[in-house]
Short mmCIF file of C-alpha atoms and ligand atoms in Angstrom, two decimals:
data_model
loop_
_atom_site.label_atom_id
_atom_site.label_comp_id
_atom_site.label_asym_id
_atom_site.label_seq_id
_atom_site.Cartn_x
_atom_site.Cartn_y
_atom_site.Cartn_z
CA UNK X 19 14.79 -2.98 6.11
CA UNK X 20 11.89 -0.50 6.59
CA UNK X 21 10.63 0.01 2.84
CA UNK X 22 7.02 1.39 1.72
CA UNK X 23 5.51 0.34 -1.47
CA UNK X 24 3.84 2.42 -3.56
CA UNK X 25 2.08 1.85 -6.81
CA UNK X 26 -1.56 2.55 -8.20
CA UNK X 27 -3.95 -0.42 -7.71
CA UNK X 28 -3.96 -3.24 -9.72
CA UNK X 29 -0.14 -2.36 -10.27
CA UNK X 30 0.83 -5.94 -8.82
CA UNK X 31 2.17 -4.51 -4.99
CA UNK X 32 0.28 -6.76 -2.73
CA UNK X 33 1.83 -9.95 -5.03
CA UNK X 34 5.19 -8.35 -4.85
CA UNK X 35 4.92 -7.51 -1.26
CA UNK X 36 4.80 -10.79 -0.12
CA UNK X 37 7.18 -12.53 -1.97
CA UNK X 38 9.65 -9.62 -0.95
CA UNK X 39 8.60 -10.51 2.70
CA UNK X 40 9.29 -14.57 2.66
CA UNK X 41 12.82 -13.02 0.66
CA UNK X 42 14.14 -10.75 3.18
CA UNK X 43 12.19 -11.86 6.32
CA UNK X 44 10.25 -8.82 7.39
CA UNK X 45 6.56 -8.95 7.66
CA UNK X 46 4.28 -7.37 4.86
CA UNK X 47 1.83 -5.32 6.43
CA UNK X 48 -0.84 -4.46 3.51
CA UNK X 49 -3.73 -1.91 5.07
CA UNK X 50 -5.67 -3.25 2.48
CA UNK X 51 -5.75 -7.06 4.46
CA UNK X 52 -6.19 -5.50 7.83
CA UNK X 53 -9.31 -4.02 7.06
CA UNK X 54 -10.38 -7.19 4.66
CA UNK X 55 -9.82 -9.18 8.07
CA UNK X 56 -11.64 -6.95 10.13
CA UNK X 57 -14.59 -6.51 7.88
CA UNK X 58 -14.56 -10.62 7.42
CA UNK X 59 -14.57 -10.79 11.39
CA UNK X 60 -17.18 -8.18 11.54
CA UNK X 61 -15.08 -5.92 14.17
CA UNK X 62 -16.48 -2.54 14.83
CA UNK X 63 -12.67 -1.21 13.14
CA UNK X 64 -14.19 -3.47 10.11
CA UNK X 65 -17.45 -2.36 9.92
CA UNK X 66 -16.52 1.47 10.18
CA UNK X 67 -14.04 0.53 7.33
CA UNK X 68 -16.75 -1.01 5.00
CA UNK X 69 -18.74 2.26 4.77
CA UNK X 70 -15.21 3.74 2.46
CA UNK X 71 -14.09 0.32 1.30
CA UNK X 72 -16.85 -0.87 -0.79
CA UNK X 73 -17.10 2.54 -2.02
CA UNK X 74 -13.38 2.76 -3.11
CA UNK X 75 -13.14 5.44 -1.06
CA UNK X 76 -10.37 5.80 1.71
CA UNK X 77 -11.01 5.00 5.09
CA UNK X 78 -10.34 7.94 7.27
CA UNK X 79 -6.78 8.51 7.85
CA UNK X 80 -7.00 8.57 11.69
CA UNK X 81 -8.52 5.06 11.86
CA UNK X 82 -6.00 3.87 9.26
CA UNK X 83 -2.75 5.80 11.06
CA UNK X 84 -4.03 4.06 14.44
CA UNK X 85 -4.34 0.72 12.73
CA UNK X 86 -0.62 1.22 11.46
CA UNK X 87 1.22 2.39 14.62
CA UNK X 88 -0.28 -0.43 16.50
CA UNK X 89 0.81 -2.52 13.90
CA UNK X 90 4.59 -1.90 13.38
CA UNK X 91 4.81 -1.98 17.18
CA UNK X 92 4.03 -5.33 16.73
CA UNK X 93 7.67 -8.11 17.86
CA UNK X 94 7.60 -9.21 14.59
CA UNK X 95 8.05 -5.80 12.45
CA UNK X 96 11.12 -4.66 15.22
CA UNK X 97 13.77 -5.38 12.33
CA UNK X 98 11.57 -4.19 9.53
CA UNK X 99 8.57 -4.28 7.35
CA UNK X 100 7.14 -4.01 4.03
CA UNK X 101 4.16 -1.06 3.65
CA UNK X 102 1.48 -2.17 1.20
CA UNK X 103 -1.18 0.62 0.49
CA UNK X 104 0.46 2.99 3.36
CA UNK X 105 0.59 5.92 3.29
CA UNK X 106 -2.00 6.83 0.86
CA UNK X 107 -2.23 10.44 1.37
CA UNK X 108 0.56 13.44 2.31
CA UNK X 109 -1.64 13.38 6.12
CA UNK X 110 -0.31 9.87 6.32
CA UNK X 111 2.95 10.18 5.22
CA UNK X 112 3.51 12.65 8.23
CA UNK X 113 1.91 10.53 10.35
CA UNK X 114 4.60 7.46 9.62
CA UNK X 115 7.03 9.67 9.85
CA UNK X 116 5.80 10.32 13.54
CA UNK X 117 5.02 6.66 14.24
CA UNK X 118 8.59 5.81 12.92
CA UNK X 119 10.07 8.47 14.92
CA UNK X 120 8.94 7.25 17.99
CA UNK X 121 10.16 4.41 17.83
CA UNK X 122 13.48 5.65 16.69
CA UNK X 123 13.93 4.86 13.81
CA UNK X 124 13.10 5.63 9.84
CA UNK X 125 12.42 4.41 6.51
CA UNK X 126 14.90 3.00 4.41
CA UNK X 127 13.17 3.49 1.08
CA UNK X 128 10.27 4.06 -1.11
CA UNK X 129 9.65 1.19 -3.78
CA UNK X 130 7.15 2.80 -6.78
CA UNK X 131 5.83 0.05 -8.70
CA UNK X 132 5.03 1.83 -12.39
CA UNK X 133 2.32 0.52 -15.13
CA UNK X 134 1.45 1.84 -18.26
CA UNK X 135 -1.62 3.28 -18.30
CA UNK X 136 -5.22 2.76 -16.43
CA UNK X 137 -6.88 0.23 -18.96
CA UNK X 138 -3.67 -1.93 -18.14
CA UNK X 139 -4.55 -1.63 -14.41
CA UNK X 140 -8.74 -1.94 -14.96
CA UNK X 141 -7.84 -5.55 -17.05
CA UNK X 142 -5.48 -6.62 -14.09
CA UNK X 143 -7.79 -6.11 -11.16
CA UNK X 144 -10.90 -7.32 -13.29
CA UNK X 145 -8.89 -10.57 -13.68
CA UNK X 146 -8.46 -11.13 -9.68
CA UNK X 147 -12.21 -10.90 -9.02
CA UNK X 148 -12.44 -9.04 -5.22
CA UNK X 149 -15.53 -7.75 -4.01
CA UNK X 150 -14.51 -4.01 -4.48
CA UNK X 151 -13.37 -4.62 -8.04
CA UNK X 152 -16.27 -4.23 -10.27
CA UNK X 153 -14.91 -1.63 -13.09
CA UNK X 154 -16.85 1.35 -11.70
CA UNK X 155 -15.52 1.13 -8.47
CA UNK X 156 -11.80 0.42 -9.93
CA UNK X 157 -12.12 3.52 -11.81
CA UNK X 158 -12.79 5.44 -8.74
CA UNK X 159 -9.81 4.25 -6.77
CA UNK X 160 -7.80 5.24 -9.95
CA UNK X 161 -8.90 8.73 -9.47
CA UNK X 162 -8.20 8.49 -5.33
CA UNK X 163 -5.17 7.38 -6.53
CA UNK X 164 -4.13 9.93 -8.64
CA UNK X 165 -5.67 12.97 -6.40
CA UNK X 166 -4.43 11.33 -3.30
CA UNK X 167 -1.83 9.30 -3.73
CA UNK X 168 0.20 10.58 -6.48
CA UNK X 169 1.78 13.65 -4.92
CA UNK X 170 3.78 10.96 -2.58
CA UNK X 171 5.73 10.84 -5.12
CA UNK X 172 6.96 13.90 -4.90
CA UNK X 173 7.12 13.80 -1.10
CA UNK X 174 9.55 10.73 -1.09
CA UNK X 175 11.02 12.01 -4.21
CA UNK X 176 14.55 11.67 -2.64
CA UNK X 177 14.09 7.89 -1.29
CA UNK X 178 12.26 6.82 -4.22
CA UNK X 179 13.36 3.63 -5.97
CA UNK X 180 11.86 2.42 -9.41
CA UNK X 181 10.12 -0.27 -10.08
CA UNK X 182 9.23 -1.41 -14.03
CA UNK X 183 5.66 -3.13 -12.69
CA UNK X 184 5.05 -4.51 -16.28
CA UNK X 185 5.74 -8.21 -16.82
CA UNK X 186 5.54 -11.84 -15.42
CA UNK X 187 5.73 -11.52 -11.41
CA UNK X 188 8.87 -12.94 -11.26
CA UNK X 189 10.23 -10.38 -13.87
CA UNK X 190 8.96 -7.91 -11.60
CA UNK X 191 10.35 -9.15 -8.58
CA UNK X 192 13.69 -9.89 -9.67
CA UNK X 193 13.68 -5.97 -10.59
CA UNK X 194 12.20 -4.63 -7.10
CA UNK X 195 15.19 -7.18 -5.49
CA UNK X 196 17.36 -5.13 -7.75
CA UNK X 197 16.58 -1.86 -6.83
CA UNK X 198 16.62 -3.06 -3.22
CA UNK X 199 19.87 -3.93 -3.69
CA UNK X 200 19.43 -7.24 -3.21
P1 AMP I 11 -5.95 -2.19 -1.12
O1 AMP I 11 -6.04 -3.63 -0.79
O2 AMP I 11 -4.64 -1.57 -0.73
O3 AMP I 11 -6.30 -1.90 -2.55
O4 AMP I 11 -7.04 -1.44 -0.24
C1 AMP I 11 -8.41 -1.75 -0.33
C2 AMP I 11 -9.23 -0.62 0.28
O5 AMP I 11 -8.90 -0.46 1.67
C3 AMP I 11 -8.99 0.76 -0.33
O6 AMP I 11 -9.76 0.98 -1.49
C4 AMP I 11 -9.41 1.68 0.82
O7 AMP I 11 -10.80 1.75 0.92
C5 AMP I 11 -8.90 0.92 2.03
N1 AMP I 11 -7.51 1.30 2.38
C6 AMP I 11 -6.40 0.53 2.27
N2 AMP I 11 -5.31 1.21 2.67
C7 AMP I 11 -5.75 2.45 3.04
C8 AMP I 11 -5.10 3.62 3.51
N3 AMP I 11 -3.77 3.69 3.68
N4 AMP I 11 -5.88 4.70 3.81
C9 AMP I 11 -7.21 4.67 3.65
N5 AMP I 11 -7.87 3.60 3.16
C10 AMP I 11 -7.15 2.50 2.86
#
């Protein structure tokens, strides 16, 4: 069970994520809280971060690929994981690919979480309050997003699996279980 999740921010992934993980019993592995812990422990892999974080910006892709293959070498992720917030770009995408195939093996899926439109999204991550969430900073991501992030859509376009990201949480997840077959 090797899935990634994509999604814009604020589309409700990181929630999903980890109720998906205590379901199927694979670790969530969000990029996102990897650098949050680093920058809270002040590591020099969280203070490089912080300079693109608090920005919105993406942190370079080879700190962020490094950060990854480390991670799902990790015992716990040997019979799967969930990806929250990687890949981000088409550089990273390649670069799990790599990571996966050394260790033999490859994804099972793509999961896109879908919203409506940006105000939806700008409302939902006003609401949860995180340091890099004032609106002007959202609004930026958005873009990265879009410029960035968007055309994996088209490069997973054959594993991609749907996900209606509207609704109450547990709408939501009973859908992504759904399209997970589940
Ligand atoms: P997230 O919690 O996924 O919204 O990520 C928060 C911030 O961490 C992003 O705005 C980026 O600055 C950084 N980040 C998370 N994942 C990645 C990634 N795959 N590549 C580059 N930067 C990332």
């Amino acid at each position: 069970m090797r899935f990634v999740l994509l999604g814009p921010p604020g589309a409700g992934k990181g929630t999903q994520a980890a109720i998906l993980s205590e379901k199927l019993g694979v670790p969530h592995i969000s990029t996102g809280d990897l650098f949050r812990a680093n920058i809270d422990q002040a590591t020099p892999l969280g203070l490089e971060a912080k300079k693109y974080t608090a920005a919105g910006n993406l942190v370079p892709s080879e700190i962020t690929n490094n950060m990854v293959k480390a991670r799902v070498a990790e015992p716990d992720a040997v019979n799967g994981f969930l990806l929250d917030g990687f890949p981000r770009t088409i550089n990273q995408a390649q670069a799990l690919d790599a990571i996966l195939a050394e260790l033999n093996t490859k994804l099972d899926g793509v999961l896109s979480f879908v919203v409506g439109n940006d105000d939806i999204v700008v409302e939902r991550m006003l609401a949860r309050g995180r340091s890099d969430d004032t609106e002007e900073v959202i609004r930026h991501r958005l873009r990265v997003y879009r410029d960035e992030t968007a055309p994996l859509l088209d490069y997973y376009k054959n594993e991609i699996l749907t996900v209606d990201a509207l609704g109450e949480v547990s709408e939501v997840n009973a859908r992504a279980l759904a399209a997970l077959g589940q």
